[in-house]
Amino acid sequence: MEKIYRNGLSSRESAKKILTVNLGVIGIALLVALIFTRMFGSSAESGESDLTFWTFVILGSLGVIVYIYLSLIRLLPLAEINGNTLTVYTGVFIKKTIDLDKVEKITFQYSSEKDQRMKVKYPRKIAEEFTIKQSNCSVKQLSEFITNRFDVNVAYT
């Protein structure tokens, strides 16, 4: 089984580095909570401590959820080839399985800085399209990962 990760390499960054870099998300959420409570909770009302507490709880929880999502998506591979099957992980729990023996053409399209569109065309079938999110792997690197292992018509724009 051969894999390519979201950094465009066959090996991912260390888990410690990924988890440490993603800690900034929690820090930003807590900073926003602090700014929010300073802006809107500056009066000496009795409910100020409740506002501060719930603001930190809600924004801190959102920060933790985003941290877990970003960490999982960067720890999982972007794609893997096992036999004649290409599995592309488009999200944390979403994966697309493609039988490379039946594929006529695969087209990659640059969508945004972190997203790519992938279009898989089968003979006598409607083409299947989906978006690959949160990837630092270039369209060229992903297409070379496939063409170096299979004789499939792969194009990228």
PDB file of C-alpha atoms in Angstrom:
ATOM      1  CA  MET A   1       0.000   0.000   0.000  1.00  0.00           C
ATOM      2  CA  GLU A   2       1.470   3.300  -1.110  1.00  0.00           C
ATOM      3  CA  LYS A   3       0.339   6.611   0.387  1.00  0.00           C
ATOM      4  CA  ILE A   4       0.657  10.308  -0.277  1.00  0.00           C
ATOM      5  CA  TYR A   5      -0.016  12.776   2.515  1.00  0.00           C
ATOM      6  CA  ARG A   6      -1.449  16.287   2.411  1.00  0.00           C
ATOM      7  CA  ASN A   7       2.051  17.763   2.405  1.00  0.00           C
ATOM      8  CA  GLY A   8       2.703  16.132  -0.997  1.00  0.00           C
ATOM      9  CA  LEU A   9       5.191  13.593   0.330  1.00  0.00           C
ATOM     10  CA  SER A  10       5.032   9.861   0.971  1.00  0.00           C
ATOM     11  CA  SER A  11       5.636  10.535   4.672  1.00  0.00           C
ATOM     12  CA  ARG A  12       3.767  13.018   6.824  1.00  0.00           C
ATOM     13  CA  GLU A  13       5.187  15.492   9.279  1.00  0.00           C
ATOM     14  CA  SER A  14       5.610  14.202  12.809  1.00  0.00           C
ATOM     15  CA  ALA A  15       2.434  14.005  14.877  1.00  0.00           C
ATOM     16  CA  LYS A  16       4.051  16.177  17.554  1.00  0.00           C
ATOM     17  CA  LYS A  17       4.700  18.974  15.042  1.00  0.00           C
ATOM     18  CA  ILE A  18       1.169  18.805  13.592  1.00  0.00           C
ATOM     19  CA  LEU A  19      -0.455  18.877  17.032  1.00  0.00           C
ATOM     20  CA  THR A  20       1.780  21.721  18.225  1.00  0.00           C
ATOM     21  CA  VAL A  21       1.161  23.903  15.161  1.00  0.00           C
ATOM     22  CA  ASN A  22      -2.594  23.380  15.439  1.00  0.00           C
ATOM     23  CA  LEU A  23      -2.605  24.644  19.058  1.00  0.00           C
ATOM     24  CA  GLY A  24      -2.745  28.152  17.607  1.00  0.00           C
ATOM     25  CA  VAL A  25      -6.412  27.529  16.767  1.00  0.00           C
ATOM     26  CA  ILE A  26      -7.305  27.193  20.458  1.00  0.00           C
ATOM     27  CA  GLY A  27      -5.207  30.243  21.296  1.00  0.00           C
ATOM     28  CA  ILE A  28      -7.009  32.327  18.674  1.00  0.00           C
ATOM     29  CA  ALA A  29     -10.418  31.198  19.980  1.00  0.00           C
ATOM     30  CA  LEU A  30      -9.487  32.179  23.541  1.00  0.00           C
ATOM     31  CA  LEU A  31      -8.080  35.513  22.352  1.00  0.00           C
ATOM     32  CA  VAL A  32     -11.345  36.270  20.535  1.00  0.00           C
ATOM     33  CA  ALA A  33     -13.239  35.362  23.718  1.00  0.00           C
ATOM     34  CA  LEU A  34     -11.063  37.737  25.733  1.00  0.00           C
ATOM     35  CA  ILE A  35     -11.587  40.584  23.260  1.00  0.00           C
ATOM     36  CA  PHE A  36     -15.337  39.901  23.138  1.00  0.00           C
ATOM     37  CA  THR A  37     -15.711  40.006  26.922  1.00  0.00           C
ATOM     38  CA  ARG A  38     -13.629  43.194  27.174  1.00  0.00           C
ATOM     39  CA  MET A  39     -15.717  44.933  24.518  1.00  0.00           C
ATOM     40  CA  PHE A  40     -19.174  43.874  25.679  1.00  0.00           C
ATOM     41  CA  GLY A  41     -18.675  43.019  29.329  1.00  0.00           C
ATOM     42  CA  SER A  42     -17.046  46.182  30.594  1.00  0.00           C
ATOM     43  CA  SER A  43     -19.956  47.348  32.723  1.00  0.00           C
ATOM     44  CA  ALA A  44     -20.176  46.466  36.409  1.00  0.00           C
ATOM     45  CA  GLU A  45     -23.358  44.439  36.051  1.00  0.00           C
ATOM     46  CA  SER A  46     -23.871  41.324  38.102  1.00  0.00           C
ATOM     47  CA  GLY A  47     -24.174  39.160  34.969  1.00  0.00           C
ATOM     48  CA  GLU A  48     -20.720  40.085  33.689  1.00  0.00           C
ATOM     49  CA  SER A  49     -19.038  37.017  35.152  1.00  0.00           C
ATOM     50  CA  ASP A  50     -21.697  34.794  33.560  1.00  0.00           C
ATOM     51  CA  LEU A  51     -21.077  36.413  30.169  1.00  0.00           C
ATOM     52  CA  THR A  52     -17.336  35.949  30.529  1.00  0.00           C
ATOM     53  CA  PHE A  53     -17.674  32.326  31.616  1.00  0.00           C
ATOM     54  CA  TRP A  54     -20.054  31.312  28.805  1.00  0.00           C
ATOM     55  CA  THR A  55     -18.091  33.208  26.174  1.00  0.00           C
ATOM     56  CA  PHE A  56     -14.922  31.330  27.115  1.00  0.00           C
ATOM     57  CA  VAL A  57     -16.792  28.001  27.297  1.00  0.00           C
ATOM     58  CA  ILE A  58     -18.425  28.399  23.878  1.00  0.00           C
ATOM     59  CA  LEU A  59     -15.457  29.818  21.982  1.00  0.00           C
ATOM     60  CA  GLY A  60     -13.027  27.495  23.757  1.00  0.00           C
ATOM     61  CA  SER A  61     -15.167  24.500  22.794  1.00  0.00           C
ATOM     62  CA  LEU A  62     -15.304  25.656  19.181  1.00  0.00           C
ATOM     63  CA  GLY A  63     -11.525  26.064  19.211  1.00  0.00           C
ATOM     64  CA  VAL A  64     -11.072  22.506  20.514  1.00  0.00           C
ATOM     65  CA  ILE A  65     -13.425  21.100  17.849  1.00  0.00           C
ATOM     66  CA  VAL A  66     -11.567  22.905  15.054  1.00  0.00           C
ATOM     67  CA  TYR A  67      -8.230  21.772  16.561  1.00  0.00           C
ATOM     68  CA  ILE A  68      -9.323  18.121  16.535  1.00  0.00           C
ATOM     69  CA  TYR A  69     -10.644  18.399  12.964  1.00  0.00           C
ATOM     70  CA  LEU A  70      -7.473  20.031  11.604  1.00  0.00           C
ATOM     71  CA  SER A  71      -5.252  17.563  13.456  1.00  0.00           C
ATOM     72  CA  LEU A  72      -7.124  14.518  12.178  1.00  0.00           C
ATOM     73  CA  ILE A  73      -7.234  15.753   8.599  1.00  0.00           C
ATOM     74  CA  ARG A  74      -3.474  16.406   8.604  1.00  0.00           C
ATOM     75  CA  LEU A  75      -2.601  13.086  10.240  1.00  0.00           C
ATOM     76  CA  LEU A  76      -4.572  10.987   7.729  1.00  0.00           C
ATOM     77  CA  PRO A  77      -3.162  10.334   4.246  1.00  0.00           C
ATOM     78  CA  LEU A  78      -4.555  12.254   1.285  1.00  0.00           C
ATOM     79  CA  ALA A  79      -4.653   9.210  -0.966  1.00  0.00           C
ATOM     80  CA  GLU A  80      -3.484   5.625  -1.007  1.00  0.00           C
ATOM     81  CA  ILE A  81      -3.159   2.986  -3.684  1.00  0.00           C
ATOM     82  CA  ASN A  82      -3.833  -0.600  -2.696  1.00  0.00           C
ATOM     83  CA  GLY A  83      -3.683  -2.964  -5.658  1.00  0.00           C
ATOM     84  CA  ASN A  84      -5.860  -1.440  -8.400  1.00  0.00           C
ATOM     85  CA  THR A  85      -7.832   0.742  -5.998  1.00  0.00           C
ATOM     86  CA  LEU A  86      -7.194   4.421  -5.343  1.00  0.00           C
ATOM     87  CA  THR A  87      -8.689   5.707  -2.103  1.00  0.00           C
ATOM     88  CA  VAL A  88      -8.892   9.501  -1.762  1.00  0.00           C
ATOM     89  CA  TYR A  89      -9.686  10.950   1.678  1.00  0.00           C
ATOM     90  CA  THR A  90     -11.712  14.097   1.001  1.00  0.00           C
ATOM     91  CA  GLY A  91     -12.370  14.834   4.671  1.00  0.00           C
ATOM     92  CA  VAL A  92     -11.986  13.233   8.086  1.00  0.00           C
ATOM     93  CA  PHE A  93     -14.655  10.559   7.704  1.00  0.00           C
ATOM     94  CA  ILE A  94     -15.282  10.815   3.962  1.00  0.00           C
ATOM     95  CA  LYS A  95     -13.378   8.791   1.406  1.00  0.00           C
ATOM     96  CA  LYS A  96     -13.845   8.053  -2.273  1.00  0.00           C
ATOM     97  CA  THR A  97     -12.741   4.721  -3.702  1.00  0.00           C
ATOM     98  CA  ILE A  98     -11.800   4.565  -7.371  1.00  0.00           C
ATOM     99  CA  ASP A  99     -11.106   1.375  -9.342  1.00  0.00           C
ATOM    100  CA  LEU A 100      -8.204   2.416 -11.570  1.00  0.00           C
ATOM    101  CA  ASP A 101      -8.819  -0.445 -14.025  1.00  0.00           C
ATOM    102  CA  LYS A 102     -12.213   1.029 -14.971  1.00  0.00           C
ATOM    103  CA  VAL A 103     -11.207   4.717 -15.136  1.00  0.00           C
ATOM    104  CA  GLU A 104     -10.970   6.412 -18.510  1.00  0.00           C
ATOM    105  CA  LYS A 105      -9.558   9.755 -17.322  1.00  0.00           C
ATOM    106  CA  ILE A 106      -8.859  11.636 -14.090  1.00  0.00           C
ATOM    107  CA  THR A 107      -8.778  15.430 -14.149  1.00  0.00           C
ATOM    108  CA  PHE A 108      -7.503  17.609 -11.313  1.00  0.00           C
ATOM    109  CA  GLN A 109      -8.469  21.255 -11.145  1.00  0.00           C
ATOM    110  CA  TYR A 110      -7.069  23.955  -8.890  1.00  0.00           C
ATOM    111  CA  SER A 111      -9.997  25.245  -6.829  1.00  0.00           C
ATOM    112  CA  SER A 112      -8.437  27.408  -4.119  1.00  0.00           C
ATOM    113  CA  GLU A 113      -5.228  27.625  -2.122  1.00  0.00           C
ATOM    114  CA  LYS A 114      -6.121  24.572  -0.015  1.00  0.00           C
ATOM    115  CA  ASP A 115      -8.768  22.820  -2.141  1.00  0.00           C
ATOM    116  CA  GLN A 116      -8.692  20.826  -5.367  1.00  0.00           C
ATOM    117  CA  ARG A 117     -11.470  19.469  -7.581  1.00  0.00           C
ATOM    118  CA  MET A 118     -11.094  15.916  -8.843  1.00  0.00           C
ATOM    119  CA  LYS A 119     -13.150  14.623 -11.759  1.00  0.00           C
ATOM    120  CA  VAL A 120     -13.142  10.894 -12.524  1.00  0.00           C
ATOM    121  CA  LYS A 121     -14.509   9.837 -15.909  1.00  0.00           C
ATOM    122  CA  TYR A 122     -15.595   6.260 -16.515  1.00  0.00           C
ATOM    123  CA  PRO A 123     -16.449   4.847 -19.953  1.00  0.00           C
ATOM    124  CA  ARG A 124     -20.191   5.170 -20.703  1.00  0.00           C
ATOM    125  CA  LYS A 125     -20.930   6.711 -17.285  1.00  0.00           C
ATOM    126  CA  ILE A 126     -21.446  10.184 -15.879  1.00  0.00           C
ATOM    127  CA  ALA A 127     -18.228  11.670 -14.506  1.00  0.00           C
ATOM    128  CA  GLU A 128     -17.902  11.781 -10.727  1.00  0.00           C
ATOM    129  CA  GLU A 129     -16.650  15.045  -9.192  1.00  0.00           C
ATOM    130  CA  PHE A 130     -15.585  15.847  -5.660  1.00  0.00           C
ATOM    131  CA  THR A 131     -13.447  18.321  -3.718  1.00  0.00           C
ATOM    132  CA  ILE A 132     -10.293  17.450  -1.821  1.00  0.00           C
ATOM    133  CA  LYS A 133     -10.015  19.833   1.145  1.00  0.00           C
ATOM    134  CA  GLN A 134      -7.148  21.144   3.273  1.00  0.00           C
ATOM    135  CA  SER A 135      -4.321  19.930   1.071  1.00  0.00           C
ATOM    136  CA  ASN A 136      -0.848  21.388   0.631  1.00  0.00           C
ATOM    137  CA  CYS A 137      -0.216  18.682  -1.947  1.00  0.00           C
ATOM    138  CA  SER A 138      -0.141  20.235  -5.408  1.00  0.00           C
ATOM    139  CA  VAL A 139      -2.256  19.006  -8.284  1.00  0.00           C
ATOM    140  CA  LYS A 140       0.936  17.992 -10.091  1.00  0.00           C
ATOM    141  CA  GLN A 141       2.225  15.940  -7.124  1.00  0.00           C
ATOM    142  CA  LEU A 142      -1.075  14.077  -6.792  1.00  0.00           C
ATOM    143  CA  SER A 143      -1.313  13.355 -10.514  1.00  0.00           C
ATOM    144  CA  GLU A 144       2.308  12.093 -10.570  1.00  0.00           C
ATOM    145  CA  PHE A 145       1.517   9.844  -7.577  1.00  0.00           C
ATOM    146  CA  ILE A 146      -1.148   8.137  -9.686  1.00  0.00           C
ATOM    147  CA  THR A 147       0.618   8.073 -13.075  1.00  0.00           C
ATOM    148  CA  ASN A 148       3.871   6.699 -11.612  1.00  0.00           C
ATOM    149  CA  ARG A 149       1.971   3.614 -10.439  1.00  0.00           C
ATOM    150  CA  PHE A 150      -0.740   3.181 -13.125  1.00  0.00           C
ATOM    151  CA  ASP A 151      -1.200   3.842 -16.802  1.00  0.00           C
ATOM    152  CA  VAL A 152      -4.148   6.201 -16.374  1.00  0.00           C
ATOM    153  CA  ASN A 153      -4.817   9.352 -18.365  1.00  0.00           C
ATOM    154  CA  VAL A 154      -4.389  12.107 -15.762  1.00  0.00           C
ATOM    155  CA  ALA A 155      -4.684  15.797 -16.603  1.00  0.00           C
ATOM    156  CA  TYR A 156      -4.456  18.862 -14.412  1.00  0.00           C
ATOM    157  CA  THR A 157      -5.329  22.505 -14.899  1.00  0.00           C
TER     158      THR A 157
END
